[in-house]
Amino acid sequence: MNQLIKHFPMLLTNYMQIEPFSERIKIYALPKEEKMPLFLDSLKRVARTQHCDKLIFYVTQEDRTRESLKRFQLEGAIKGFFQGKDAFIYSLFLHPSRNHTVDPQKEKWVIEQAAAVTKKAGRSILPATYTMRRPTEKDADEMSRLYRSVFKTYPTPMHDPGFIRGVMKNEVYFTIIEHKGRIISACSADVLPSFQSAEMSDCATMEEHRNKGLLSYQFSFLIRLMQQKKIWTLFSYSRSLSLGMNVVNVYHGFTYGGRMIRNSNISGQLESMNIWYRQLRTT
């Protein structure tokens, strides 16, 4: 960590996310090419101390020609990610076992089934006995219980009400749906202000309330909210072996952007995630 602090303080502070729970480090900007060897060496040192074995680089079209990227693995792309400019996602696996797909046949089936879904315009319909609203910090405790009940593990500490209250203050826009006064579904749009893009995330519904279009309804609301906030691109990472959220993304006009291998610690294991994106503006 000391080398990163000494030589790349701005990158470390503003353009890097160290996420030991999912054993990964995300990097959103690169130093000059002549500094890349030192940068990569510093990153690998940090990765070892933080028990991370996957380095993920979001790079611009211009940076794709760099010599240092040639040994990285291209996993996907998100159009318009960098204030309208495309992002290309490269990964460097520090251990061969991390770069391994568990069930390629099922992953293929999920994408084929999702691709068959018809894109819909307009708003989804909320069933009569359900109500949606924006939560406040007072809802954080009940929201954390929802996430604990749905996910054995999750890439971010959504089981912690303090964490939820904190991100509410930092451009993470939640919605919740209640049934008989109880929070039974939630979703969020997590804005990255530096890039004017937003991740559709934190989607959870109690099992007995699924297949009612509750997440789709929240997606519709959050998409309109992000349009009002002049966001360039929405993106989403959906579990590659689970049909549900992949279908929701297609239904709302998202485009498939690739697959990130064993990328997120969710429901008790590292799972591969499908990349989806939707450009809200192009100029």
Tab-separated table of C-alpha atoms in Angstrom:
chain	number	residue	atom	x	y	z
A	1	MET	CA	0.000	0.000	0.000
A	2	ASN	CA	2.875	2.374	0.775
A	3	GLN	CA	4.046	2.387	-2.862
A	4	LEU	CA	0.561	3.297	-4.079
A	5	ILE	CA	0.281	6.066	-1.500
A	6	LYS	CA	3.724	7.415	-2.396
A	7	HIS	CA	3.624	7.226	-6.192
A	8	PHE	CA	-0.093	7.156	-7.125
A	9	PRO	CA	-2.018	8.978	-4.371
A	10	MET	CA	-4.701	10.430	-6.672
A	11	LEU	CA	-5.388	7.104	-8.369
A	12	LEU	CA	-5.638	5.373	-4.989
A	13	THR	CA	-7.975	8.006	-3.560
A	14	ASN	CA	-10.245	8.726	-6.515
A	15	TYR	CA	-10.042	5.889	-9.031
A	16	MET	CA	-9.575	2.650	-7.134
A	17	GLN	CA	-11.785	0.349	-5.073
A	18	ILE	CA	-10.195	-2.367	-2.938
A	19	GLU	CA	-12.846	-4.987	-2.166
A	20	PRO	CA	-11.394	-7.910	-0.147
A	21	PHE	CA	-14.827	-9.500	0.392
A	22	SER	CA	-15.036	-10.254	-3.341
A	23	GLU	CA	-11.241	-10.641	-3.525
A	24	ARG	CA	-10.872	-7.982	-6.222
A	25	ILE	CA	-9.501	-4.516	-6.894
A	26	LYS	CA	-11.208	-2.180	-9.372
A	27	ILE	CA	-9.168	0.486	-11.182
A	28	TYR	CA	-10.885	3.250	-13.169
A	29	ALA	CA	-7.876	5.200	-14.461
A	30	LEU	CA	-4.315	4.372	-15.491
A	31	PRO	CA	-1.033	6.229	-15.005
A	32	LYS	CA	1.225	7.053	-17.929
A	33	GLU	CA	2.507	3.975	-19.744
A	34	GLU	CA	6.071	4.396	-18.493
A	35	LYS	CA	4.766	4.160	-14.917
A	36	MET	CA	2.659	1.057	-15.516
A	37	PRO	CA	5.323	-1.489	-14.372
A	38	LEU	CA	5.634	0.248	-10.999
A	39	PHE	CA	1.858	0.649	-10.797
A	40	LEU	CA	1.197	-3.025	-11.497
A	41	ASP	CA	3.891	-4.137	-9.067
A	42	SER	CA	2.350	-1.926	-6.373
A	43	LEU	CA	-1.134	-3.252	-7.135
A	44	LYS	CA	-0.006	-6.857	-6.883
A	45	ARG	CA	1.616	-6.180	-3.520
A	46	VAL	CA	-1.608	-4.658	-2.210
A	47	ALA	CA	-3.629	-7.510	-3.702
A	48	ARG	CA	-1.546	-10.060	-1.813
A	49	THR	CA	-1.928	-8.271	1.517
A	50	GLN	CA	-5.687	-7.799	0.968
A	51	HIS	CA	-6.219	-11.374	-0.275
A	52	CYS	CA	-7.394	-10.208	-3.707
A	53	ASP	CA	-6.542	-12.251	-6.793
A	54	LYS	CA	-8.395	-10.321	-9.495
A	55	LEU	CA	-7.459	-6.858	-10.783
A	56	ILE	CA	-10.163	-5.189	-12.896
A	57	PHE	CA	-9.339	-2.255	-15.168
A	58	TYR	CA	-11.939	0.024	-16.753
A	59	VAL	CA	-10.145	1.660	-19.679
A	60	THR	CA	-10.997	4.044	-22.502
A	61	GLN	CA	-10.782	3.293	-26.210
A	62	GLU	CA	-7.547	5.301	-26.359
A	63	ASP	CA	-5.920	3.212	-23.622
A	64	ARG	CA	-6.739	-0.095	-25.312
A	65	THR	CA	-3.643	0.220	-27.519
A	66	ARG	CA	-1.278	0.174	-24.548
A	67	GLU	CA	1.397	-2.478	-24.567
A	68	SER	CA	0.837	-3.172	-20.869
A	69	LEU	CA	-2.753	-4.319	-21.479
A	70	LYS	CA	-1.879	-7.041	-23.977
A	71	ARG	CA	-1.573	-9.742	-21.321
A	72	PHE	CA	-4.846	-8.782	-19.658
A	73	GLN	CA	-8.133	-10.518	-20.450
A	74	LEU	CA	-10.940	-8.494	-22.043
A	75	GLU	CA	-14.155	-9.401	-20.214
A	76	GLY	CA	-16.607	-6.858	-21.583
A	77	ALA	CA	-17.571	-3.275	-22.288
A	78	ILE	CA	-20.007	-0.603	-21.095
A	79	LYS	CA	-20.923	2.014	-23.680
A	80	GLY	CA	-20.937	5.588	-22.423
A	81	PHE	CA	-19.495	4.715	-19.002
A	82	PHE	CA	-16.946	7.566	-18.874
A	83	GLN	CA	-19.199	10.626	-19.351
A	84	GLY	CA	-20.375	9.257	-22.676
A	85	LYS	CA	-17.143	7.499	-23.641
A	86	ASP	CA	-17.043	3.712	-23.740
A	87	ALA	CA	-15.321	1.658	-21.043
A	88	PHE	CA	-13.580	-1.624	-21.826
A	89	ILE	CA	-13.184	-4.001	-18.907
A	90	TYR	CA	-9.899	-5.892	-18.683
A	91	SER	CA	-8.965	-8.285	-15.906
A	92	LEU	CA	-5.672	-9.629	-14.643
A	93	PHE	CA	-6.070	-12.889	-12.731
A	94	LEU	CA	-3.352	-13.422	-10.145
A	95	HIS	CA	-4.238	-17.078	-9.638
A	96	PRO	CA	-5.339	-19.503	-12.395
A	97	SER	CA	-8.174	-20.945	-10.289
A	98	ARG	CA	-9.938	-17.553	-10.310
A	99	ASN	CA	-10.204	-17.586	-14.111
A	100	HIS	CA	-12.584	-20.528	-14.235
A	101	THR	CA	-16.209	-20.744	-15.382
A	102	VAL	CA	-18.294	-23.134	-13.279
A	103	ASP	CA	-21.140	-24.009	-15.681
A	104	PRO	CA	-20.676	-22.570	-19.206
A	105	GLN	CA	-23.684	-24.440	-20.596
A	106	LYS	CA	-26.069	-22.911	-18.075
A	107	GLU	CA	-24.522	-19.473	-18.586
A	108	LYS	CA	-25.210	-19.820	-22.305
A	109	TRP	CA	-28.788	-20.927	-21.598
A	110	VAL	CA	-29.419	-17.919	-19.331
A	111	ILE	CA	-28.283	-15.465	-22.017
A	112	GLU	CA	-30.346	-17.220	-24.699
A	113	GLN	CA	-33.468	-17.143	-22.534
A	114	ALA	CA	-32.937	-13.514	-21.568
A	115	ALA	CA	-32.358	-12.508	-25.198
A	116	ALA	CA	-35.780	-13.926	-26.101
A	117	VAL	CA	-37.515	-11.431	-23.788
A	118	THR	CA	-39.322	-8.577	-25.520
A	119	LYS	CA	-38.151	-5.100	-24.590
A	120	LYS	CA	-40.984	-3.000	-23.187
A	121	ALA	CA	-41.495	0.742	-23.269
A	122	GLY	CA	-43.315	2.682	-20.568
A	123	ARG	CA	-43.953	1.857	-16.943
A	124	SER	CA	-44.426	-1.468	-15.247
A	125	ILE	CA	-47.562	-1.997	-13.166
A	126	LEU	CA	-47.436	-2.379	-9.384
A	127	PRO	CA	-49.944	-4.870	-7.907
A	128	ALA	CA	-52.718	-3.249	-5.877
A	129	THR	CA	-51.616	-4.458	-2.430
A	130	TYR	CA	-48.069	-3.069	-2.800
A	131	THR	CA	-46.707	0.462	-2.438
A	132	MET	CA	-43.348	1.894	-3.518
A	133	ARG	CA	-41.504	4.833	-2.001
A	134	ARG	CA	-38.034	6.265	-1.490
A	135	PRO	CA	-36.683	5.125	1.891
A	136	THR	CA	-35.172	7.297	4.611
A	137	GLU	CA	-32.399	6.501	7.061
A	138	LYS	CA	-35.069	5.251	9.479
A	139	ASP	CA	-35.712	2.338	7.094
A	140	ALA	CA	-32.097	1.123	7.127
A	141	ASP	CA	-32.586	-1.468	9.877
A	142	GLU	CA	-35.511	-3.139	8.117
A	143	MET	CA	-33.725	-2.936	4.756
A	144	SER	CA	-30.691	-4.700	6.219
A	145	ARG	CA	-32.954	-7.497	7.461
A	146	LEU	CA	-34.348	-7.866	3.936
A	147	TYR	CA	-30.853	-8.263	2.453
A	148	ARG	CA	-29.848	-10.744	5.157
A	149	SER	CA	-32.921	-12.845	4.425
A	150	VAL	CA	-32.345	-12.887	0.636
A	151	PHE	CA	-28.549	-13.233	0.377
A	152	LYS	CA	-26.254	-15.475	2.395
A	153	THR	CA	-23.433	-13.126	1.353
A	154	TYR	CA	-23.405	-9.929	-0.728
A	155	PRO	CA	-20.561	-7.983	-2.402
A	156	THR	CA	-21.196	-4.934	-0.198
A	157	PRO	CA	-22.210	-4.962	3.510
A	158	MET	CA	-25.939	-4.464	2.925
A	159	HIS	CA	-26.614	-6.491	6.088
A	160	ASP	CA	-25.257	-3.498	8.051
A	161	PRO	CA	-27.825	-0.692	8.584
A	162	GLY	CA	-24.996	1.750	9.259
A	163	PHE	CA	-23.550	1.052	5.815
A	164	ILE	CA	-26.971	1.591	4.202
A	165	ARG	CA	-27.420	4.911	5.997
A	166	GLY	CA	-23.954	5.962	4.868
A	167	VAL	CA	-24.448	5.238	1.164
A	168	MET	CA	-27.838	6.987	1.224
A	169	LYS	CA	-25.853	10.181	1.803
A	170	ASN	CA	-23.508	9.484	-1.133
A	171	GLU	CA	-25.641	9.401	-4.272
A	172	VAL	CA	-27.050	5.905	-3.874
A	173	TYR	CA	-30.751	6.257	-4.659
A	174	PHE	CA	-32.881	3.494	-3.147
A	175	THR	CA	-36.452	2.434	-3.680
A	176	ILE	CA	-38.404	0.073	-1.457
A	177	ILE	CA	-41.708	-1.734	-1.862
A	178	GLU	CA	-43.917	-2.470	1.120
A	179	HIS	CA	-46.664	-5.013	1.624
A	180	LYS	CA	-48.903	-4.648	4.677
A	181	GLY	CA	-46.421	-2.195	6.172
A	182	ARG	CA	-43.408	-4.463	5.721
A	183	ILE	CA	-40.440	-3.878	3.365
A	184	ILE	CA	-40.372	-6.867	1.028
A	185	SER	CA	-38.343	-5.559	-1.953
A	186	ALA	CA	-35.633	-2.977	-2.637
A	187	CYS	CA	-33.421	-1.686	-5.418
A	188	SER	CA	-30.912	1.122	-5.976
A	189	ALA	CA	-29.153	3.277	-8.524
A	190	ASP	CA	-25.570	3.916	-7.396
A	191	VAL	CA	-24.256	7.042	-9.119
A	192	LEU	CA	-20.555	7.390	-9.957
A	193	PRO	CA	-20.310	11.210	-10.036
A	194	SER	CA	-16.850	11.307	-11.653
A	195	PHE	CA	-18.169	9.431	-14.684
A	196	GLN	CA	-21.870	10.437	-14.683
A	197	SER	CA	-22.877	6.796	-14.912
A	198	ALA	CA	-24.879	4.724	-12.446
A	199	GLU	CA	-25.068	1.083	-11.432
A	200	MET	CA	-28.471	-0.529	-10.995
A	201	SER	CA	-27.845	-2.647	-7.946
A	202	ASP	CA	-28.925	-3.984	-4.557
A	203	CYS	CA	-31.970	-5.745	-6.024
A	204	ALA	CA	-33.725	-8.002	-3.523
A	205	THR	CA	-37.235	-9.393	-3.098
A	206	MET	CA	-38.512	-11.810	-0.482
A	207	GLU	CA	-39.159	-15.201	-2.030
A	208	GLU	CA	-42.912	-15.242	-1.403
A	209	HIS	CA	-43.324	-11.929	-3.265
A	210	ARG	CA	-41.364	-12.764	-6.414
A	211	ASN	CA	-42.711	-13.031	-9.983
A	212	LYS	CA	-44.920	-9.982	-9.471
A	213	GLY	CA	-42.767	-7.467	-11.365
A	214	LEU	CA	-41.704	-5.615	-8.212
A	215	LEU	CA	-38.079	-5.098	-9.247
A	216	SER	CA	-39.153	-4.176	-12.756
A	217	TYR	CA	-41.423	-1.472	-11.328
A	218	GLN	CA	-38.538	-0.072	-9.294
A	219	PHE	CA	-36.268	-0.209	-12.357
A	220	SER	CA	-38.763	1.937	-14.276
A	221	PHE	CA	-38.816	4.545	-11.514
A	222	LEU	CA	-35.040	4.655	-11.084
A	223	ILE	CA	-34.413	4.874	-14.836
A	224	ARG	CA	-36.625	7.966	-15.008
A	225	LEU	CA	-34.867	9.431	-11.967
A	226	MET	CA	-31.446	8.901	-13.551
A	227	GLN	CA	-32.658	10.525	-16.775
A	228	GLN	CA	-33.659	13.576	-14.732
A	229	LYS	CA	-30.177	13.643	-13.223
A	230	LYS	CA	-28.579	13.644	-16.710
A	231	ILE	CA	-26.790	10.325	-16.230
A	232	TRP	CA	-25.078	9.110	-19.400
A	233	THR	CA	-25.260	5.360	-18.920
A	234	LEU	CA	-26.840	2.829	-16.594
A	235	PHE	CA	-25.114	-0.493	-16.066
A	236	SER	CA	-25.840	-3.634	-14.108
A	237	TYR	CA	-24.038	-6.821	-13.118
A	238	SER	CA	-26.359	-9.842	-13.007
A	239	ARG	CA	-25.579	-13.351	-11.792
A	240	SER	CA	-24.642	-15.462	-14.808
A	241	LEU	CA	-26.375	-18.616	-13.540
A	242	SER	CA	-29.649	-16.974	-12.485
A	243	LEU	CA	-32.229	-15.917	-15.055
A	244	GLY	CA	-34.148	-13.339	-12.978
A	245	MET	CA	-32.223	-10.058	-13.166
A	246	ASN	CA	-30.885	-10.816	-16.642
A	247	VAL	CA	-34.506	-10.833	-17.841
A	248	VAL	CA	-35.273	-7.577	-16.005
A	249	ASN	CA	-32.329	-5.897	-17.731
A	250	VAL	CA	-33.428	-6.987	-21.209
A	251	TYR	CA	-37.036	-6.001	-20.471
A	252	HIS	CA	-35.847	-2.459	-19.743
A	253	GLY	CA	-33.733	-2.095	-22.864
A	254	PHE	CA	-30.297	-2.995	-21.524
A	255	THR	CA	-27.675	-4.484	-23.858
A	256	TYR	CA	-25.435	-7.424	-23.000
A	257	GLY	CA	-21.827	-6.291	-22.573
A	258	GLY	CA	-19.927	-9.438	-21.613
A	259	ARG	CA	-19.240	-11.595	-18.569
A	260	MET	CA	-16.918	-11.056	-15.607
A	261	ILE	CA	-15.582	-14.403	-14.406
A	262	ARG	CA	-15.961	-15.255	-10.704
A	263	ASN	CA	-16.388	-11.594	-9.965
A	264	SER	CA	-18.646	-11.144	-6.936
A	265	ASN	CA	-19.111	-12.831	-3.575
A	266	ILE	CA	-22.865	-13.387	-3.544
A	267	SER	CA	-25.007	-16.044	-1.877
A	268	GLY	CA	-21.995	-17.717	-0.325
A	269	GLN	CA	-19.598	-17.999	-3.269
A	270	LEU	CA	-17.744	-16.112	-5.992
A	271	GLU	CA	-20.067	-15.953	-8.998
A	272	SER	CA	-19.571	-14.789	-12.574
A	273	MET	CA	-21.594	-11.710	-13.480
A	274	ASN	CA	-23.144	-10.697	-16.791
A	275	ILE	CA	-22.612	-7.077	-17.804
A	276	TRP	CA	-25.632	-5.077	-18.986
A	277	TYR	CA	-25.838	-1.413	-19.950
A	278	ARG	CA	-28.296	1.148	-21.270
A	279	GLN	CA	-27.278	4.528	-22.638
A	280	LEU	CA	-29.635	7.265	-21.503
A	281	ARG	CA	-27.960	9.982	-23.586
A	282	THR	CA	-25.373	10.124	-26.344
A	283	THR	CA	-24.756	13.886	-26.518
